[in-house]
Short mmCIF file of C-alpha atoms and ligand atoms in Angstrom, two decimals:
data_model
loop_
_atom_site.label_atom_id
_atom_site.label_comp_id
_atom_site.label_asym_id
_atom_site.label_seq_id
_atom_site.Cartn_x
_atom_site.Cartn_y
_atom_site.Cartn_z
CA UNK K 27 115.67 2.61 91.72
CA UNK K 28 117.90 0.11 90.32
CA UNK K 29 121.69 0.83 90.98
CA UNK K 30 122.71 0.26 87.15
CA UNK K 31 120.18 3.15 85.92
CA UNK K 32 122.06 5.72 84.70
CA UNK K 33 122.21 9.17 86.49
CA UNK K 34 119.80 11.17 84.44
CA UNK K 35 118.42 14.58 86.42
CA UNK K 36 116.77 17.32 85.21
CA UNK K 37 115.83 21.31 86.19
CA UNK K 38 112.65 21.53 84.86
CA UNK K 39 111.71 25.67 84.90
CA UNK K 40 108.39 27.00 83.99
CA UNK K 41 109.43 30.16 81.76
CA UNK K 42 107.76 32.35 83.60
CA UNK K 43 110.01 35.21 84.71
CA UNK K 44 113.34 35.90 86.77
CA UNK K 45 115.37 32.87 87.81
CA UNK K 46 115.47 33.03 91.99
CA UNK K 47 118.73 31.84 93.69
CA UNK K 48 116.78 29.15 94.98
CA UNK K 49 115.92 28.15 91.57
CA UNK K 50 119.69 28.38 90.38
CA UNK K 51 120.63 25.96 93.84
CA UNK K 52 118.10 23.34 92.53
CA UNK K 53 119.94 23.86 88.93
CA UNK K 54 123.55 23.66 90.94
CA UNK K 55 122.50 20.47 93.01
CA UNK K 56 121.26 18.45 90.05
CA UNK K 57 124.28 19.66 87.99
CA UNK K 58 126.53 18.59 91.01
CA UNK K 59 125.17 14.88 91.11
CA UNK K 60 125.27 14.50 87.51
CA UNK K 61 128.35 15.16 87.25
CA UNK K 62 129.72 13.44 90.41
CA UNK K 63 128.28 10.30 88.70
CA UNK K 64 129.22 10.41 85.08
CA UNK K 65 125.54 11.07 84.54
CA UNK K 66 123.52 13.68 82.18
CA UNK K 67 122.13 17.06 83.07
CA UNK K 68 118.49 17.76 81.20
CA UNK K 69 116.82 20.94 80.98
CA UNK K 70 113.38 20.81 80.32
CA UNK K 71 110.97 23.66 79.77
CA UNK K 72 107.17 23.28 81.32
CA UNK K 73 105.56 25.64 79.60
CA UNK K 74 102.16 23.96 79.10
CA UNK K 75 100.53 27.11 81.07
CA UNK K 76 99.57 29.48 78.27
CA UNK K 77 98.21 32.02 80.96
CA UNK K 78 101.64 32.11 82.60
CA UNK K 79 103.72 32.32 79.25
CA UNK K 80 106.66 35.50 79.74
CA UNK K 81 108.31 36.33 76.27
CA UNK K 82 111.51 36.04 76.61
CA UNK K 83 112.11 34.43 79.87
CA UNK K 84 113.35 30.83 78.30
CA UNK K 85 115.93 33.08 76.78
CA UNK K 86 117.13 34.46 80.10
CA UNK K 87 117.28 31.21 82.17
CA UNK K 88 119.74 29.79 79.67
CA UNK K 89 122.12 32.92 80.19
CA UNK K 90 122.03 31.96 83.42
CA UNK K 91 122.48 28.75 83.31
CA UNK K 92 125.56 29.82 80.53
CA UNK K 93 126.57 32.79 83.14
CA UNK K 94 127.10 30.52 86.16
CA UNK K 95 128.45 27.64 83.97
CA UNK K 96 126.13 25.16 85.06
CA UNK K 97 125.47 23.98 81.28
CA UNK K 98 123.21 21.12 80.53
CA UNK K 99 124.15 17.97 78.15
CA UNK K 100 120.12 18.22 77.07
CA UNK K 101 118.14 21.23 76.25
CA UNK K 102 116.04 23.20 73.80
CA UNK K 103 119.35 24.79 72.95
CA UNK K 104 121.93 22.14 73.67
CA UNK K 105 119.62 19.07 71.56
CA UNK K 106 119.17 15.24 72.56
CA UNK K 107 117.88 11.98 72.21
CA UNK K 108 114.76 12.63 74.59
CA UNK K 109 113.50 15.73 72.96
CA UNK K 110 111.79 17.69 72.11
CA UNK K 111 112.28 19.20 75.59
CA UNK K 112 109.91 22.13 75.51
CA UNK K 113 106.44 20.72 77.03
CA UNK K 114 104.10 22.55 74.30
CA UNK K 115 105.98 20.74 71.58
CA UNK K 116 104.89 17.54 73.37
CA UNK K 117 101.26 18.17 73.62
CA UNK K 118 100.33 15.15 71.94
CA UNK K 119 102.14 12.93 73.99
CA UNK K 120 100.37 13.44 77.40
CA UNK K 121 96.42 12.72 75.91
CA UNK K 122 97.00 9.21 75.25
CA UNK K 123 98.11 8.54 79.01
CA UNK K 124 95.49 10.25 80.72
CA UNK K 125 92.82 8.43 78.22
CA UNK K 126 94.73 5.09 79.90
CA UNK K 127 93.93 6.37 83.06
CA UNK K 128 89.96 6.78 82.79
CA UNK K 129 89.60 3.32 80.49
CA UNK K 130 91.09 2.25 83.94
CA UNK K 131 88.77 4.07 86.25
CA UNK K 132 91.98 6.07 87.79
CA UNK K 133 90.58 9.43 85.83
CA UNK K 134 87.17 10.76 84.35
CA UNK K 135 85.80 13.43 81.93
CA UNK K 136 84.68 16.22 84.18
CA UNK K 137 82.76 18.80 81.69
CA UNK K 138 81.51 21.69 84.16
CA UNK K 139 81.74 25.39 83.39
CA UNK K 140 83.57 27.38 85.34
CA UNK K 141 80.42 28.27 86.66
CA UNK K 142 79.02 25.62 87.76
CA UNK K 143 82.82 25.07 89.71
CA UNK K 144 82.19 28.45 91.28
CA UNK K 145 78.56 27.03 92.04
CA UNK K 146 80.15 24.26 94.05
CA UNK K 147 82.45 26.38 95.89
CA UNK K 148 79.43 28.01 97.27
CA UNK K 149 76.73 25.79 97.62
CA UNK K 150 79.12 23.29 99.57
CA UNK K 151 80.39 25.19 101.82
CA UNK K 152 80.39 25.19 105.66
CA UNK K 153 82.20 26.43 108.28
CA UNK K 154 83.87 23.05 108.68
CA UNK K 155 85.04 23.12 104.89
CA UNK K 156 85.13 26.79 104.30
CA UNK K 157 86.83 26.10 100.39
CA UNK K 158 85.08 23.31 99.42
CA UNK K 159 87.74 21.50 96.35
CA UNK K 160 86.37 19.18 93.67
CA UNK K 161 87.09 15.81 95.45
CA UNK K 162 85.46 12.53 96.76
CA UNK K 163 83.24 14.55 98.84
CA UNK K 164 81.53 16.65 95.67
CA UNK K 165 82.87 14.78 92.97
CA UNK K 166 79.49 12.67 92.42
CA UNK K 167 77.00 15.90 92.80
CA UNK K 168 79.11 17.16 89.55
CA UNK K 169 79.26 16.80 85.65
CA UNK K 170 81.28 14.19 85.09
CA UNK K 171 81.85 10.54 83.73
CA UNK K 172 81.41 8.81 86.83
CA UNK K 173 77.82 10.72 87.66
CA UNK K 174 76.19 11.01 84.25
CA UNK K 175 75.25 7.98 82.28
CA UNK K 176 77.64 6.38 79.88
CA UNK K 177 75.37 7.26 76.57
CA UNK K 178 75.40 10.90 77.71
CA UNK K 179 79.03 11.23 78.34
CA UNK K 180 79.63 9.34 74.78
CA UNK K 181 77.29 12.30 73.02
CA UNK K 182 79.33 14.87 74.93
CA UNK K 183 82.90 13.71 73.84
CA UNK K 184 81.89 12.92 70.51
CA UNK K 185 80.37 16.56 69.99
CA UNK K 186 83.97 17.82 71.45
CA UNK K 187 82.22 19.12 74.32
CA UNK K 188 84.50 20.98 76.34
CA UNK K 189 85.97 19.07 79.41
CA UNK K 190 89.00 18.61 81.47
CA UNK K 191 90.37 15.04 82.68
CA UNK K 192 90.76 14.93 86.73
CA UNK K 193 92.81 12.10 88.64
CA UNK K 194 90.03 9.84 90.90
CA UNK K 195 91.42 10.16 94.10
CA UNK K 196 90.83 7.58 96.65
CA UNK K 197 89.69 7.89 99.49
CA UNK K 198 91.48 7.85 102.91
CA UNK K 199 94.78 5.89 101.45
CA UNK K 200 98.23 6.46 102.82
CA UNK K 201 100.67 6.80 100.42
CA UNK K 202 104.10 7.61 101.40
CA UNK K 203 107.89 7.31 99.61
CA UNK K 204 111.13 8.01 101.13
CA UNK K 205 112.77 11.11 100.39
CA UNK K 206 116.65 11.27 100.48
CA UNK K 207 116.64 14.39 102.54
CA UNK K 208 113.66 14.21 104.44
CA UNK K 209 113.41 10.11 105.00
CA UNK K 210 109.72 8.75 105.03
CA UNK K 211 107.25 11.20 103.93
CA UNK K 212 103.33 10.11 104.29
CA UNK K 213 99.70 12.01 103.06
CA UNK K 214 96.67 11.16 103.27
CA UNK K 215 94.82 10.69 99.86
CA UNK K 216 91.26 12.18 101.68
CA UNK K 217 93.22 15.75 101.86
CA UNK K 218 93.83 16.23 98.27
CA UNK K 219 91.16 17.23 95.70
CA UNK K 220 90.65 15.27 92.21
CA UNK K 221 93.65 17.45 90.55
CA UNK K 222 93.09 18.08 86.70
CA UNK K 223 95.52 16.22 84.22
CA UNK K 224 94.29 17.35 80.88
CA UNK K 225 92.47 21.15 81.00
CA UNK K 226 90.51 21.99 78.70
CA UNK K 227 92.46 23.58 75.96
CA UNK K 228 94.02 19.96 75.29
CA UNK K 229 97.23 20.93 77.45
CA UNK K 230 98.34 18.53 79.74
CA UNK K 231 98.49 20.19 84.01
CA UNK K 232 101.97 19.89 85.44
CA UNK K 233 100.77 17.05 87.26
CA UNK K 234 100.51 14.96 84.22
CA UNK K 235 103.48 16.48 81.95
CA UNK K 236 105.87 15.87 84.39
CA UNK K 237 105.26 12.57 85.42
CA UNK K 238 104.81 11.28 81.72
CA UNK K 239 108.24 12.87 80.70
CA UNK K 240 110.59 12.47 83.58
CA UNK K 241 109.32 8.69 82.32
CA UNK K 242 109.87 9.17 78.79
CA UNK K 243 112.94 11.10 80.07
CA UNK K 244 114.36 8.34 82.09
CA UNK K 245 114.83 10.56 84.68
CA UNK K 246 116.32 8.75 87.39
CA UNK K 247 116.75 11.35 90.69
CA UNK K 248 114.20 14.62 90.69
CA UNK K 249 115.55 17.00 92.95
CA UNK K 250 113.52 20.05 93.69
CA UNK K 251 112.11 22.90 95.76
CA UNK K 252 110.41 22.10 98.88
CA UNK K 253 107.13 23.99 97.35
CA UNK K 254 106.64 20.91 95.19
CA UNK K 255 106.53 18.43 98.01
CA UNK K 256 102.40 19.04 98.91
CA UNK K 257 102.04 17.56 94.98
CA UNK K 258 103.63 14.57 95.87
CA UNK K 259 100.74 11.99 96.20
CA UNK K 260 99.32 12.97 92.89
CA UNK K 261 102.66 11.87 90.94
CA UNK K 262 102.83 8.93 93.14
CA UNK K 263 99.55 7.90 92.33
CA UNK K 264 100.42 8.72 88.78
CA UNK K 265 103.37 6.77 88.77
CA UNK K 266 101.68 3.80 90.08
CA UNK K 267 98.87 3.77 88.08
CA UNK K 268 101.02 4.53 84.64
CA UNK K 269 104.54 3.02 85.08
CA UNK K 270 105.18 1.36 88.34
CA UNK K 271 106.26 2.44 91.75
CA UNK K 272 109.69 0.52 90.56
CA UNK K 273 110.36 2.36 87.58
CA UNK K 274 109.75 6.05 89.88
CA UNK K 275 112.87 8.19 90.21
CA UNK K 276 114.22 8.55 93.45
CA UNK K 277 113.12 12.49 94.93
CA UNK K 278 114.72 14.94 97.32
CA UNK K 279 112.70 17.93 98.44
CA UNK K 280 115.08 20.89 98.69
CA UNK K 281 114.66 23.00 101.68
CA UNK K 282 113.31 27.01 101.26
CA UNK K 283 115.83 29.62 101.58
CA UNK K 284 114.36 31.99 103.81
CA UNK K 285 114.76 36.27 103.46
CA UNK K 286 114.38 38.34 106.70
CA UNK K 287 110.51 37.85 106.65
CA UNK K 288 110.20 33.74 105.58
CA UNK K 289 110.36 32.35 102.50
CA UNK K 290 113.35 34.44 100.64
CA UNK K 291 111.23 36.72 98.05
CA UNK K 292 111.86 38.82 95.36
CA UNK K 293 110.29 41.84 97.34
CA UNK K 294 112.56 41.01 100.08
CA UNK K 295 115.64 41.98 97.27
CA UNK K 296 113.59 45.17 96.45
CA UNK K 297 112.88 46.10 100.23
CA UNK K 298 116.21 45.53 101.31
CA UNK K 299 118.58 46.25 98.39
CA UNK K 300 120.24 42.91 97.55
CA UNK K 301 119.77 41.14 94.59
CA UNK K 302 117.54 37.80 94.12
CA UNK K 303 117.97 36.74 90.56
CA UNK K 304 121.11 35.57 89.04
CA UNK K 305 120.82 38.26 86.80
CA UNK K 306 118.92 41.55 85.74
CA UNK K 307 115.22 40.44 85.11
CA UNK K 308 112.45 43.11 83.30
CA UNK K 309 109.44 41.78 83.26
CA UNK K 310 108.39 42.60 79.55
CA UNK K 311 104.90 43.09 81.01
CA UNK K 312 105.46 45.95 83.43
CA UNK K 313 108.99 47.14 82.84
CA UNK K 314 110.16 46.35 86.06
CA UNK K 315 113.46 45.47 86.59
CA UNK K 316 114.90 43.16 89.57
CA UNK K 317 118.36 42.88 90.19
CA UNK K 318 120.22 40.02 89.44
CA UNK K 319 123.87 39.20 91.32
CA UNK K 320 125.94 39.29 88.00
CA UNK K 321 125.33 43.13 87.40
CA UNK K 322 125.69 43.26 91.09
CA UNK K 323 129.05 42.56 90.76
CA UNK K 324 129.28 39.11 92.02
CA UNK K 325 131.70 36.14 90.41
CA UNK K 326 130.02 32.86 89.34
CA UNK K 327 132.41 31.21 90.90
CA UNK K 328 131.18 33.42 94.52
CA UNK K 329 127.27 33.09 93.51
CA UNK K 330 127.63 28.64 93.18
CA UNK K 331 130.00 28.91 96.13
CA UNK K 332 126.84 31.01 98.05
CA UNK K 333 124.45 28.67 96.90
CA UNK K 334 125.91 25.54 97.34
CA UNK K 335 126.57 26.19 100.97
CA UNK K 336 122.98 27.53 101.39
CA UNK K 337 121.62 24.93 103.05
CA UNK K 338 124.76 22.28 102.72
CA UNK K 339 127.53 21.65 104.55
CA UNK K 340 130.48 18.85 103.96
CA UNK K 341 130.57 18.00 107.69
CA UNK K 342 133.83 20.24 108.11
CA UNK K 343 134.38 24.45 108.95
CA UNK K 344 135.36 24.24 105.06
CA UNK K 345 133.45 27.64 103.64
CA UNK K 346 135.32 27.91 100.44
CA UNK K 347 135.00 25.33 97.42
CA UNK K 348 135.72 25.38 93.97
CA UNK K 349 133.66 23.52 91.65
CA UNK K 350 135.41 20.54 91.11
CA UNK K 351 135.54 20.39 94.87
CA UNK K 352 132.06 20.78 95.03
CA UNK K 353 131.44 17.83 92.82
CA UNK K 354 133.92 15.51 94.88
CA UNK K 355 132.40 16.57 98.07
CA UNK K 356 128.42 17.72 97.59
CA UNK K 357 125.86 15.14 98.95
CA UNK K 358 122.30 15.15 99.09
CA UNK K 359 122.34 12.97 102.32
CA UNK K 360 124.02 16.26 104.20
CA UNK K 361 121.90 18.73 103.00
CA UNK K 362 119.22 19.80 105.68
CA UNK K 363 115.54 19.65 105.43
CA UNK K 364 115.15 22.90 107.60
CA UNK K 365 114.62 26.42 105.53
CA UNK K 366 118.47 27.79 105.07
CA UNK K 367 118.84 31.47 105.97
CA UNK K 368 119.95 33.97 103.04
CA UNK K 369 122.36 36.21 104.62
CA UNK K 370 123.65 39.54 101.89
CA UNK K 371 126.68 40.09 104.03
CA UNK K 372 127.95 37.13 103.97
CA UNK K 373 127.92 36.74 100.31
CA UNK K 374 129.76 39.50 99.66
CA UNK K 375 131.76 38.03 102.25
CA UNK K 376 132.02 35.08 99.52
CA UNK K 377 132.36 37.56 96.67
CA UNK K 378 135.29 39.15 98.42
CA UNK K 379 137.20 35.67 98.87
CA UNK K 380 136.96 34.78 95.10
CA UNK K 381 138.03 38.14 94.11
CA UNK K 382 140.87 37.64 96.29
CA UNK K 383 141.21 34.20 94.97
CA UNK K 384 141.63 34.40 91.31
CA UNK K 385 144.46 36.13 89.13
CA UNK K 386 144.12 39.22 87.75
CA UNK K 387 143.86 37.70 84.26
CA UNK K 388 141.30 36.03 85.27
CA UNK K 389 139.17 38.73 86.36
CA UNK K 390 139.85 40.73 83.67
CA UNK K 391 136.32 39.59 81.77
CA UNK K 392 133.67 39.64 84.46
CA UNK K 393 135.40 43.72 85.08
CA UNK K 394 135.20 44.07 81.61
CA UNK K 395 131.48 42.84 81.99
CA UNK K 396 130.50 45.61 84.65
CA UNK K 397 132.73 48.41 82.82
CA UNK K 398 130.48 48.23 79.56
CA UNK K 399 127.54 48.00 81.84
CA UNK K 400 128.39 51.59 82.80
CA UNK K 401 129.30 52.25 79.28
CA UNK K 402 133.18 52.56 79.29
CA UNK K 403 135.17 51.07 76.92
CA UNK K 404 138.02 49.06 78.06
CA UNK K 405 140.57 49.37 75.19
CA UNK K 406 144.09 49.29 76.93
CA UNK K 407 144.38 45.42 78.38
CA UNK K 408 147.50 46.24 80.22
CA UNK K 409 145.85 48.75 82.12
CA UNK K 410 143.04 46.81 82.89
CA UNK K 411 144.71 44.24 84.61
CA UNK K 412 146.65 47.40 86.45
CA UNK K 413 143.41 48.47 87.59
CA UNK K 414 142.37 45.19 89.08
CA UNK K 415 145.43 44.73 91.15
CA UNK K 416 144.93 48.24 92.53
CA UNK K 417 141.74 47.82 93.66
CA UNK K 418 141.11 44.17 94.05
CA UNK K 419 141.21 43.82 97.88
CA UNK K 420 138.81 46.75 98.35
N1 LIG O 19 107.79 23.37 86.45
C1 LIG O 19 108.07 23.26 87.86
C2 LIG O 19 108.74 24.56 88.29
O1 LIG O 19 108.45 25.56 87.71
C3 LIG O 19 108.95 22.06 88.11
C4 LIG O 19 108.82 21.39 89.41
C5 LIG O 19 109.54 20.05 89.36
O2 LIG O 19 110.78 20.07 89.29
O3 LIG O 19 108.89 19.02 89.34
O4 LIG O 19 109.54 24.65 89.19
#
């Protein structure tokens, strides 16, 4: 990346239920380096899995995002030049690309059922390859434009046969990129299958939708979770095939936070009684309700203090930061690439210092908060702030 680009990042959340603190740490690290270099904060829903749609949980990310104070300059709700910024409203966009892609020979028309996919999974497998994927290996025993002859593919499309579009992969190529917190990172094209870009409902796959808009988004730094990192080679290849290898942001891979059993869960919260979302979550589906650390009790200015430290460090014993010291100070460069351990007691611990920290006034609304939470009107201000002195330290 070119020095002169401008600092655009984005959080790009897939509305499909509670927001984990390690999703609200990606959200706090992008909104950190945005604004540590003048640059612009995007949200930007992916939402182009129907099956995975949760009313209402687009909603609750962006009173978390307004909760912790980490507020975007580009959003569904806060507007833009780049939008719209809700994948499903961009449908059309991602088509065109992919089309590029197989008049290219980087892509092809794959038109098997899902049976005949479950076929493969059977008939190739071995004890070598016990889940045979749809890859260099199978790809030319399948339906598809590169095993069935040109006139019949033609009759297909133009009878709007249904078909997906799947990424060619090649075969036994290194590709690798240099990640800012993990340095050189290197796979193996032979290990990944020939991933979908356009299913068959017309929607594009994540793969696609996210390289074509942090593009169109001039995204210029995509910071995420570590999950992400094992679909790496498919956006590279995407990259270079579409845009350039120049024109690619520059990535970090965030490390995991871990819970008492590996990666930090939300059955960990429910097991062991802390919170993992930022705030309540019920699932609209099944009623159930996971804790969030605002009803909890806990003080954005605690929770970003939590998180940013969760896997960061400035170089110094410094535990403590406010946010403006967080944006002189934070630095992808010292954040590790190990998993960073979630430890409840020590944020309370954390929770404890910024209720110590800040005035009385200043905690009036957050107590105000929990008070109606439990149904009691706070009507006497004076007394409020009495209230808090009194039992502030405890
Ligand atoms: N939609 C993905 C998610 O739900 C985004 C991953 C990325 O940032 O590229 O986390």
């Amino acid at each position: 990346m070119s020095s002169t680009k401008k600092v655009r990042v984005r959080f790009a959340p897939s509305p499909t239920g509670g927001l984990h603190l390690g999703g609200v740490r990606t959200v706090l690290y992008n909104y950190l380096f945005a604004k540590q270099h003048q640059g612009n904060f995007i949200v930007r829903i992916e939402d182009t899995d129907q099956t995975r749609y949760v009313p209402g949980a687009e909603e609750y990310i962006f009173n978390c995002l307004q909760w912790t104070g980490l507020e975007p300059d580009e959003s569904v709700v806060h507007g833009g030049k780049y939008g719209p910024y809700r994948q499903s409203e961009r449908k059309e966009i991602y088509r065109p690309y992919a089309e590029a892609l197989v008049d290219k020979g980087y892509a092809y028309y794959a038109f098997d059922t899902p049976e005949e996919l479950e076929r493969m999974r059977k008939d190739f497998r071995t004890t070598d390859n016990p889940s045979p994927q749809y890859d260099h290996t199978v790809r030319m025993k399948m339906r598809n434009s590169l095993s069935m002859p040109r006139e019949e593919v033609a009759r297909l499309l133009s009878e709007n046969a249904r078909h997906v579009i799947r990424i060619k992969m090649p075969e036994n190529e290194t590709l690798s990129f240099t990640d800012i917190i993990r340095g050189e990172v290197s796979f193996n094209t032979s290990v990944v299958d020939d991933k979908v870009l356009i299913k068959a409902d017309g929607m594009p796959t994540y793969h696609m939708a996210v390289v074509v808009d942090d593009h169109l988004m001039e995204i210029s730094h995509v910071f995420r979770g570590e999950e992400w990192l094992s679909s790496t080679p498919v956006h590279l290849l995407l990259w270079k095939y579409l845009f350039g290898l120049d024109a690619m942001p520059e990535w970090a891979h965030l490390p995991l936070i871990l819970g008492p059993n590996g990666k930090l869960s939300k059955r960990d919260g429910a097991k062991y009684g802390f919170p993992v979302f930022a705030m309540n979550w019920k699932d609209p589906k099944t009623n159930e309700l996971t804790e969030g650390f605002k009803e909890k009790g806990f003080l954005p200015e605690a929770f970003i203090n939590l998180l940013a430290v969760l896997g960061w460090n400035d170089g110094s014993e410094q535990e403590l930061f406010t946010r403006a010291e967080l944006i002189e100070k934070f630095s992808l460069e010292r954040v590790q690439s190990g998993g960073a351990k979630f430890d409840y007691e020590k944020a309370k611990w954390f929770n404890h210092e910024w209720i110590k920290k800040l005035t009385a006034e200043e905690l009036k609304e957050p107590v105000r908060d929990i008070y109606e939470q439990k149904g009691i009107v706070v009507s006497d201000e004076k007394r409020l702030v009495e209230v808090i002195e009194l039992i502030r330290d405890r």
